[in-house]
Amino acid sequence: MTAIAPAVPFAPPRADRRVLIRFFAVPGMVMAVFGARMPAVQAVAHLGPGRLALVLLGAAAGMVAGVQAGGRWAYRHGSSRLLAAPMAVFGGALAIMGQCRTLETLILGAAIFGLAHGLLDVGANACAVNCELAYQRSIMAGLHSSYSIGALGGAVLAATTTWMPHQLLFAIVGTFTVLTALTSVPRVRAASSLDGAPGLTDADPGQARTPPPARATVWLLGALAAACLWAEGAAADWSAVHLHSLQASEATAATAYALYSAAMASGRLMGDRLATRFGAPAVVRAGAALGATGLGAALAVGTAPAALLGWLALGAGLSTAMPSLVTAAGRGGPRAVGTVTATGYLGLLAGPAVIGALASLTSLPTALSVLVVMTSAVALLSHRALRHR
């Protein structure tokens, strides 16, 4: 009689998930500090909206290069190698940018900053996919919410340290980022799932019964992702500048992105429950309508309190959109997810620079009204893109 071996209890890689939280939360903090103190950088280098847009374009170009190089590197050498080293460079670049005083040095520093961010973003998301497979349940929304929570912490830090020169703040945050990256190296090396768990695949019989989205639907998902990330990039880079243009104090201006991030994080933490109860199409549509209405009203009123409420509404309204769009794309497999994500990055990278260019030609409120149009498009078209979820 053959003995039957006892079943081995399933143990999800919780340690791997905890280390990944660092690589989502810390970049969120860094980006929030950088964006919230942008008026100080602008003042020191004597940059108008158009010249500031060139700095942001340098960061965008660096991130494009980082995303492209990161995808090839992760395929050949493993995605976990795109965690510690890029994050260390990311923090170092922030510290160096705090010392820049000219347009040329700021553009160069921003390009390095963006390159490291792109590499880190590819590594963190690729590792998250592998870790999620090992968990055998969804953890992606939680990891992305940690980015929002990190951004909230960074925005609060920037708002409460306005008495501190931005050069010193960038140096402190940059050093913390480098140290976090270096101390995470042993845990990354010990991880079992970040580069893929043996015996696990993304083939799920339950998913096989769900028809994949048509090619046109994938591109619609990508366009909506670009609109959402365009708004997210604008909030990071222009919300503080917007409040500053309304004669708000530097502390109040820095609070704008803190409110946006708090609303985004809260919405993502509740998003799964809301989608389960009401359905993702309804939740995304209602949220985008809230965001468009709130920001549109704030731009029409044109006061600092209204602007704070407008950025809050935008963060809450778009909080569930990206997770829902990526999940819907996942029915088409990794290639569809890659298409939607890459298209979304176009909005994230190009949006802030385009807003700066439009602001230099017209005015900042007029340029920000583009966000109202795009968020309205998400409200109108998201049901069509998500209706088969």
CSV table of C-alpha atoms in Angstrom, one decimal:
chain,number,residue,atom,x,y,z
A,1,MET,CA,0.0,0.0,0.0
A,2,THR,CA,1.5,3.3,-1.0
A,3,ALA,CA,1.6,6.0,1.6
A,4,ILE,CA,0.1,9.3,0.6
A,5,ALA,CA,2.3,12.3,1.6
A,6,PRO,CA,0.5,14.9,3.6
A,7,ALA,CA,-0.4,18.1,1.8
A,8,VAL,CA,2.1,20.9,2.4
A,9,PRO,CA,0.3,23.9,3.8
A,10,PHE,CA,0.2,26.9,1.5
A,11,ALA,CA,2.4,29.7,2.8
A,12,PRO,CA,2.3,33.0,0.9
A,13,PRO,CA,5.6,34.9,0.6
A,14,ARG,CA,4.7,37.6,3.1
A,15,ALA,CA,8.3,38.7,3.6
A,16,ASP,CA,8.5,39.3,-0.2
A,17,ARG,CA,5.4,41.4,-0.1
A,18,ARG,CA,6.7,43.5,2.8
A,19,VAL,CA,10.0,44.3,1.0
A,20,LEU,CA,8.0,45.3,-2.1
A,21,ILE,CA,6.0,47.7,0.0
A,22,ARG,CA,9.2,49.7,0.5
A,23,PHE,CA,9.8,49.9,-3.2
A,24,PHE,CA,6.3,51.3,-3.8
A,25,ALA,CA,6.0,53.6,-0.8
A,26,VAL,CA,9.5,55.3,-0.8
A,27,PRO,CA,9.2,56.4,-4.5
A,28,GLY,CA,5.8,57.8,-3.7
A,29,MET,CA,7.3,59.8,-0.9
A,30,VAL,CA,10.2,61.0,-3.1
A,31,MET,CA,7.9,62.1,-5.9
A,32,ALA,CA,5.6,64.0,-3.5
A,33,VAL,CA,8.5,65.9,-1.9
A,34,PHE,CA,9.9,66.8,-5.3
A,35,GLY,CA,6.5,68.0,-6.7
A,36,ALA,CA,5.4,69.8,-3.5
A,37,ARG,CA,8.6,71.8,-3.3
A,38,MET,CA,8.7,72.6,-7.0
A,39,PRO,CA,7.9,76.3,-6.4
A,40,ALA,CA,11.1,76.6,-4.4
A,41,VAL,CA,13.1,75.0,-7.2
A,42,GLN,CA,11.4,77.3,-9.7
A,43,ALA,CA,12.3,80.4,-7.6
A,44,VAL,CA,15.9,79.5,-7.0
A,45,ALA,CA,16.6,78.9,-10.7
A,46,HIS,CA,14.3,81.7,-11.9
A,47,LEU,CA,12.2,79.5,-14.1
A,48,GLY,CA,8.9,80.5,-15.7
A,49,PRO,CA,6.3,77.9,-16.6
A,50,GLY,CA,7.8,77.2,-20.0
A,51,ARG,CA,11.4,76.7,-18.7
A,52,LEU,CA,10.0,74.6,-15.8
A,53,ALA,CA,8.3,72.4,-18.4
A,54,LEU,CA,11.7,71.7,-20.0
A,55,VAL,CA,12.9,70.4,-16.6
A,56,LEU,CA,9.9,68.1,-16.4
A,57,LEU,CA,10.4,67.1,-20.0
A,58,GLY,CA,13.9,66.0,-19.1
A,59,ALA,CA,12.5,63.8,-16.3
A,60,ALA,CA,9.9,62.4,-18.8
A,61,ALA,CA,12.6,61.6,-21.3
A,62,GLY,CA,14.7,59.8,-18.7
A,63,MET,CA,11.7,57.8,-17.5
A,64,VAL,CA,10.9,56.7,-21.1
A,65,ALA,CA,14.5,55.5,-21.5
A,66,GLY,CA,14.3,53.8,-18.1
A,67,VAL,CA,11.1,52.0,-18.8
A,68,GLN,CA,12.4,50.7,-22.2
A,69,ALA,CA,15.8,49.6,-20.8
A,70,GLY,CA,14.2,48.1,-17.7
A,71,GLY,CA,11.9,45.8,-19.7
A,72,ARG,CA,14.8,44.3,-21.6
A,73,TRP,CA,16.9,44.0,-18.4
A,74,ALA,CA,14.1,42.4,-16.4
A,75,TYR,CA,13.6,39.8,-19.2
A,76,ARG,CA,17.3,38.9,-19.4
A,77,HIS,CA,18.5,39.2,-15.8
A,78,GLY,CA,15.5,39.2,-13.5
A,79,SER,CA,13.3,41.9,-12.3
A,80,SER,CA,14.6,41.9,-8.7
A,81,ARG,CA,17.8,43.4,-9.9
A,82,LEU,CA,15.9,46.6,-10.8
A,83,LEU,CA,15.0,47.4,-7.2
A,84,ALA,CA,17.8,48.4,-4.9
A,85,ALA,CA,20.3,50.0,-7.4
A,86,PRO,CA,17.8,52.2,-9.3
A,87,MET,CA,16.2,53.3,-6.0
A,88,ALA,CA,19.6,54.3,-4.7
A,89,VAL,CA,20.3,56.4,-7.8
A,90,PHE,CA,16.8,57.8,-7.6
A,91,GLY,CA,17.5,59.1,-4.1
A,92,GLY,CA,20.9,60.4,-5.0
A,93,ALA,CA,19.5,62.3,-8.0
A,94,LEU,CA,17.0,64.0,-5.8
A,95,ALA,CA,19.7,65.2,-3.4
A,96,ILE,CA,21.8,66.4,-6.4
A,97,MET,CA,18.9,68.3,-7.9
A,98,GLY,CA,18.6,70.3,-4.7
A,99,GLN,CA,22.0,71.8,-5.4
A,100,CYS,CA,21.2,72.8,-9.0
A,101,ARG,CA,20.9,76.4,-9.8
A,102,THR,CA,20.7,76.6,-13.6
A,103,LEU,CA,18.3,75.3,-16.2
A,104,GLU,CA,20.9,73.1,-17.8
A,105,THR,CA,21.9,71.3,-14.6
A,106,LEU,CA,18.3,70.9,-13.6
A,107,ILE,CA,17.5,69.2,-16.9
A,108,LEU,CA,20.4,66.9,-16.6
A,109,GLY,CA,19.5,66.0,-13.0
A,110,ALA,CA,15.9,65.5,-13.9
A,111,ALA,CA,16.9,63.2,-16.7
A,112,ILE,CA,18.9,61.0,-14.3
A,113,PHE,CA,16.0,61.2,-11.8
A,114,GLY,CA,13.5,60.0,-14.4
A,115,LEU,CA,15.8,57.3,-15.7
A,116,ALA,CA,16.2,55.7,-12.2
A,117,HIS,CA,12.4,56.1,-11.6
A,118,GLY,CA,11.6,54.3,-14.9
A,119,LEU,CA,14.0,51.4,-14.1
A,120,LEU,CA,12.6,51.1,-10.5
A,121,ASP,CA,9.0,51.3,-11.7
A,122,VAL,CA,9.5,48.4,-14.1
A,123,GLY,CA,11.3,46.3,-11.5
A,124,ALA,CA,8.8,46.9,-8.7
A,125,ASN,CA,5.7,46.1,-10.9
A,126,ALA,CA,7.3,43.1,-12.5
A,127,CYS,CA,8.3,41.7,-9.1
A,128,ALA,CA,4.7,42.5,-7.8
A,129,VAL,CA,3.2,40.4,-10.6
A,130,ASN,CA,5.4,37.4,-9.7
A,131,CYS,CA,4.7,37.9,-6.0
A,132,GLU,CA,1.0,38.1,-6.7
A,133,LEU,CA,1.2,34.7,-8.6
A,134,ALA,CA,2.9,33.2,-5.6
A,135,TYR,CA,0.2,34.6,-3.2
A,136,GLN,CA,-2.5,33.1,-5.5
A,137,ARG,CA,-4.7,36.1,-4.8
A,138,SER,CA,-4.7,39.7,-5.7
A,139,ILE,CA,-2.3,42.0,-3.8
A,140,MET,CA,-1.6,44.5,-6.5
A,141,ALA,CA,-4.1,47.1,-5.3
A,142,GLY,CA,-2.6,47.0,-1.8
A,143,LEU,CA,0.9,47.6,-3.2
A,144,HIS,CA,-0.3,50.5,-5.3
A,145,SER,CA,-2.1,52.0,-2.4
A,146,SER,CA,1.3,51.9,-0.5
A,147,TYR,CA,2.6,54.2,-3.2
A,148,SER,CA,-0.3,56.6,-2.5
A,149,ILE,CA,0.3,56.4,1.2
A,150,GLY,CA,4.0,57.1,0.7
A,151,ALA,CA,3.1,60.1,-1.5
A,152,LEU,CA,0.8,61.3,1.2
A,153,GLY,CA,3.6,61.0,3.8
A,154,GLY,CA,5.9,62.9,1.5
A,155,ALA,CA,3.4,65.7,0.8
A,156,VAL,CA,2.8,66.1,4.6
A,157,LEU,CA,6.6,66.2,5.1
A,158,ALA,CA,7.0,68.9,2.5
A,159,ALA,CA,4.1,70.9,3.9
A,160,THR,CA,5.4,70.8,7.5
A,161,THR,CA,9.0,71.6,6.5
A,162,THR,CA,8.5,74.7,4.5
A,163,TRP,CA,10.8,76.6,6.9
A,164,MET,CA,13.6,74.3,5.7
A,165,PRO,CA,15.5,75.1,2.5
A,166,HIS,CA,14.5,72.7,-0.2
A,167,GLN,CA,18.2,71.9,-0.7
A,168,LEU,CA,18.4,70.4,2.8
A,169,LEU,CA,15.0,68.6,2.5
A,170,PHE,CA,16.0,67.0,-0.8
A,171,ALA,CA,19.3,65.9,0.8
A,172,ILE,CA,17.6,64.3,3.8
A,173,VAL,CA,15.0,62.5,1.7
A,174,GLY,CA,17.5,61.5,-0.9
A,175,THR,CA,19.8,60.0,1.8
A,176,PHE,CA,17.0,58.2,3.4
A,177,THR,CA,16.0,56.7,0.0
A,178,VAL,CA,19.6,55.5,-0.6
A,179,LEU,CA,19.9,53.9,2.8
A,180,THR,CA,16.5,52.2,2.4
A,181,ALA,CA,17.7,50.7,-0.9
A,182,LEU,CA,21.0,49.5,0.5
A,183,THR,CA,19.5,47.9,3.7
A,184,SER,CA,16.9,46.1,1.5
A,185,VAL,CA,19.6,44.3,-0.6
A,186,PRO,CA,19.8,41.2,1.8
A,187,ARG,CA,16.0,40.8,1.8
A,188,VAL,CA,15.7,41.2,-1.9
A,189,ARG,CA,18.4,38.5,-2.4
A,190,ALA,CA,16.6,36.2,0.1
A,191,ALA,CA,13.2,36.6,-1.6
A,192,SER,CA,11.7,33.5,-3.2
A,193,SER,CA,9.0,35.0,-5.5
A,194,LEU,CA,10.2,38.3,-6.9
A,195,ASP,CA,11.7,36.7,-10.1
A,196,GLY,CA,9.0,34.1,-10.3
A,197,ALA,CA,8.0,31.2,-8.1
A,198,PRO,CA,8.7,27.7,-9.4
A,199,GLY,CA,5.6,25.7,-10.4
A,200,LEU,CA,3.3,28.8,-10.6
A,201,THR,CA,2.0,30.3,-13.8
A,202,ASP,CA,-0.5,32.9,-14.7
A,203,ALA,CA,-2.7,30.4,-16.4
A,204,ASP,CA,-5.9,30.2,-14.4
A,205,PRO,CA,-8.7,27.9,-15.6
A,206,GLY,CA,-11.2,30.3,-14.2
A,207,GLN,CA,-9.7,33.1,-16.2
A,208,ALA,CA,-9.7,31.0,-19.4
A,209,ARG,CA,-13.5,31.1,-19.4
A,210,THR,CA,-13.5,34.9,-19.5
A,211,PRO,CA,-13.3,36.2,-23.1
A,212,PRO,CA,-10.3,38.4,-23.7
A,213,PRO,CA,-10.9,42.0,-24.6
A,214,ALA,CA,-11.0,42.9,-28.2
A,215,ARG,CA,-8.0,44.8,-29.6
A,216,ALA,CA,-10.0,48.0,-29.8
A,217,THR,CA,-11.0,47.6,-26.2
A,218,VAL,CA,-7.4,47.2,-25.2
A,219,TRP,CA,-6.5,50.5,-26.9
A,220,LEU,CA,-9.5,52.2,-25.2
A,221,LEU,CA,-8.3,50.9,-21.9
A,222,GLY,CA,-4.8,52.3,-22.7
A,223,ALA,CA,-6.3,55.7,-23.7
A,224,LEU,CA,-8.2,55.9,-20.4
A,225,ALA,CA,-5.1,54.9,-18.5
A,226,ALA,CA,-3.2,57.7,-20.2
A,227,ALA,CA,-5.9,60.2,-19.2
A,228,CYS,CA,-5.8,59.0,-15.6
A,229,LEU,CA,-2.0,59.1,-15.3
A,230,TRP,CA,-1.9,62.5,-17.1
A,231,ALA,CA,-4.0,63.8,-14.2
A,232,GLU,CA,-1.8,62.0,-11.6
A,233,GLY,CA,1.3,63.6,-13.1
A,234,ALA,CA,-0.3,67.0,-13.2
A,235,ALA,CA,-1.3,66.7,-9.5
A,236,ALA,CA,2.3,65.8,-8.5
A,237,ASP,CA,4.0,68.5,-10.6
A,238,TRP,CA,1.4,71.4,-10.8
A,239,SER,CA,-0.9,71.3,-7.8
A,240,ALA,CA,1.5,73.2,-5.6
A,241,VAL,CA,2.3,75.6,-8.4
A,242,HIS,CA,-1.4,76.1,-9.0
A,243,LEU,CA,-2.0,77.1,-5.3
A,244,HIS,CA,1.1,79.3,-5.3
A,245,SER,CA,-0.3,81.2,-8.3
A,246,LEU,CA,-3.5,81.9,-6.2
A,247,GLN,CA,-1.3,83.7,-3.6
A,248,ALA,CA,-1.4,80.7,-1.2
A,249,SER,CA,1.5,80.4,1.2
A,250,GLU,CA,4.2,77.8,0.5
A,251,ALA,CA,2.8,75.6,3.3
A,252,THR,CA,-0.8,75.8,1.8
A,253,ALA,CA,0.5,75.1,-1.7
A,254,ALA,CA,2.3,72.0,-0.5
A,255,THR,CA,-0.9,70.8,1.2
A,256,ALA,CA,-2.6,70.5,-2.2
A,257,TYR,CA,-0.8,67.3,-3.2
A,258,ALA,CA,-1.2,66.0,0.3
A,259,LEU,CA,-4.9,66.2,0.0
A,260,TYR,CA,-4.9,64.6,-3.4
A,261,SER,CA,-2.7,61.8,-2.2
A,262,ALA,CA,-4.8,61.2,0.9
A,263,ALA,CA,-8.0,61.0,-1.2
A,264,MET,CA,-6.2,58.7,-3.7
A,265,ALA,CA,-5.0,56.3,-0.9
A,266,SER,CA,-8.3,56.2,0.8
A,267,GLY,CA,-10.2,55.5,-2.4
A,268,ARG,CA,-7.8,52.7,-3.3
A,269,LEU,CA,-8.1,51.1,0.2
A,270,MET,CA,-11.9,51.0,-0.3
A,271,GLY,CA,-11.9,50.3,-4.0
A,272,ASP,CA,-12.2,46.6,-3.9
A,273,ARG,CA,-15.2,46.6,-1.6
A,274,LEU,CA,-16.9,49.3,-3.7
A,275,ALA,CA,-16.3,47.4,-6.9
A,276,THR,CA,-17.6,44.2,-5.4
A,277,ARG,CA,-20.8,45.9,-4.3
A,278,PHE,CA,-21.6,48.2,-7.2
A,279,GLY,CA,-19.4,46.9,-10.0
A,280,ALA,CA,-16.2,48.4,-11.4
A,281,PRO,CA,-17.8,50.3,-14.3
A,282,ALA,CA,-20.2,52.1,-12.0
A,283,VAL,CA,-17.5,53.0,-9.4
A,284,VAL,CA,-15.1,54.3,-12.0
A,285,ARG,CA,-17.7,56.3,-13.9
A,286,ALA,CA,-19.1,57.9,-10.7
A,287,GLY,CA,-15.6,58.6,-9.4
A,288,ALA,CA,-14.4,60.2,-12.6
A,289,ALA,CA,-17.5,62.4,-12.7
A,290,LEU,CA,-16.8,63.5,-9.2
A,291,GLY,CA,-13.2,64.4,-10.1
A,292,ALA,CA,-14.2,66.3,-13.2
A,293,THR,CA,-16.9,68.3,-11.5
A,294,GLY,CA,-14.8,69.1,-8.4
A,295,LEU,CA,-11.7,70.3,-10.3
A,296,GLY,CA,-13.8,72.1,-12.9
A,297,ALA,CA,-15.7,74.0,-10.2
A,298,ALA,CA,-12.4,74.8,-8.4
A,299,LEU,CA,-10.9,76.3,-11.6
A,300,ALA,CA,-14.0,78.4,-12.2
A,301,VAL,CA,-14.1,79.8,-8.6
A,302,GLY,CA,-10.3,80.5,-8.7
A,303,THR,CA,-9.6,80.7,-4.9
A,304,ALA,CA,-7.1,78.7,-2.9
A,305,PRO,CA,-9.7,76.9,-0.7
A,306,ALA,CA,-11.7,75.9,-3.8
A,307,ALA,CA,-8.5,74.7,-5.4
A,308,LEU,CA,-7.7,72.5,-2.4
A,309,LEU,CA,-11.1,70.9,-2.6
A,310,GLY,CA,-10.8,70.5,-6.3
A,311,TRP,CA,-7.5,68.5,-6.0
A,312,LEU,CA,-9.1,66.5,-3.2
A,313,ALA,CA,-12.0,65.6,-5.5
A,314,LEU,CA,-9.8,64.6,-8.3
A,315,GLY,CA,-7.7,62.3,-6.1
A,316,ALA,CA,-10.8,60.6,-4.7
A,317,GLY,CA,-12.5,60.4,-8.1
A,318,LEU,CA,-9.6,58.7,-10.0
A,319,SER,CA,-8.5,56.5,-7.2
A,320,THR,CA,-10.1,53.3,-8.4
A,321,ALA,CA,-9.7,53.9,-12.2
A,322,MET,CA,-6.2,52.6,-12.8
A,323,PRO,CA,-6.5,49.4,-10.8
A,324,SER,CA,-9.8,48.6,-12.6
A,325,LEU,CA,-8.3,49.4,-16.0
A,326,VAL,CA,-5.2,47.2,-15.4
A,327,THR,CA,-7.4,44.3,-14.1
A,328,ALA,CA,-9.6,44.5,-17.2
A,329,ALA,CA,-6.6,44.5,-19.4
A,330,GLY,CA,-5.3,41.4,-17.6
A,331,ARG,CA,-8.0,39.3,-19.2
A,332,GLY,CA,-6.0,39.6,-22.4
A,333,GLY,CA,-2.8,38.4,-20.9
A,334,PRO,CA,0.5,40.1,-20.2
A,335,ARG,CA,0.8,41.7,-23.7
A,336,ALA,CA,-2.5,43.5,-23.1
A,337,VAL,CA,-1.4,44.7,-19.7
A,338,GLY,CA,1.8,45.9,-21.2
A,339,THR,CA,0.0,47.8,-23.9
A,340,VAL,CA,-2.3,49.5,-21.4
A,341,THR,CA,0.5,50.3,-19.0
A,342,ALA,CA,2.8,51.7,-21.7
A,343,THR,CA,0.1,53.9,-23.1
A,344,GLY,CA,-0.7,55.1,-19.6
A,345,TYR,CA,2.9,56.2,-19.1
A,346,LEU,CA,2.6,58.4,-22.2
A,347,GLY,CA,0.1,60.4,-20.3
A,348,LEU,CA,2.1,60.4,-17.1
A,349,LEU,CA,5.3,61.6,-18.8
A,350,ALA,CA,3.9,64.0,-21.4
A,351,GLY,CA,1.1,65.5,-19.4
A,352,PRO,CA,3.0,67.8,-16.9
A,353,ALA,CA,5.2,69.1,-19.7
A,354,VAL,CA,2.3,69.8,-22.0
A,355,ILE,CA,0.5,71.6,-19.2
A,356,GLY,CA,3.5,73.7,-18.7
A,357,ALA,CA,3.7,74.6,-22.4
A,358,LEU,CA,0.0,75.4,-22.5
A,359,ALA,CA,0.4,77.6,-19.4
A,360,SER,CA,3.1,79.6,-21.0
A,361,LEU,CA,0.9,80.2,-24.0
A,362,THR,CA,-2.3,80.9,-22.1
A,363,SER,CA,-2.6,80.6,-18.3
A,364,LEU,CA,-2.2,77.9,-15.7
A,365,PRO,CA,-6.0,77.6,-15.0
A,366,THR,CA,-6.7,77.3,-18.7
A,367,ALA,CA,-4.0,74.6,-19.1
A,368,LEU,CA,-5.4,72.7,-16.1
A,369,SER,CA,-8.8,72.6,-17.6
A,370,VAL,CA,-7.5,69.9,-19.9
A,371,LEU,CA,-7.7,67.7,-16.9
A,372,VAL,CA,-11.4,68.3,-16.6
A,373,VAL,CA,-11.9,67.3,-20.2
A,374,MET,CA,-9.9,64.1,-19.8
A,375,THR,CA,-11.5,63.1,-16.6
A,376,SER,CA,-14.9,63.7,-18.2
A,377,ALA,CA,-13.8,61.4,-21.0
A,378,VAL,CA,-13.0,58.7,-18.4
A,379,ALA,CA,-16.5,59.1,-16.9
A,380,LEU,CA,-18.1,58.8,-20.3
A,381,LEU,CA,-16.1,55.9,-21.8
A,382,SER,CA,-15.0,53.8,-18.8
A,383,HIS,CA,-18.3,51.8,-18.8
A,384,ARG,CA,-17.7,50.7,-22.3
A,385,ALA,CA,-14.2,49.6,-21.6
A,386,LEU,CA,-15.0,47.8,-18.3
A,387,ARG,CA,-18.5,46.4,-19.0
A,388,HIS,CA,-17.2,42.9,-19.6
A,389,ARG,CA,-15.3,42.7,-16.3
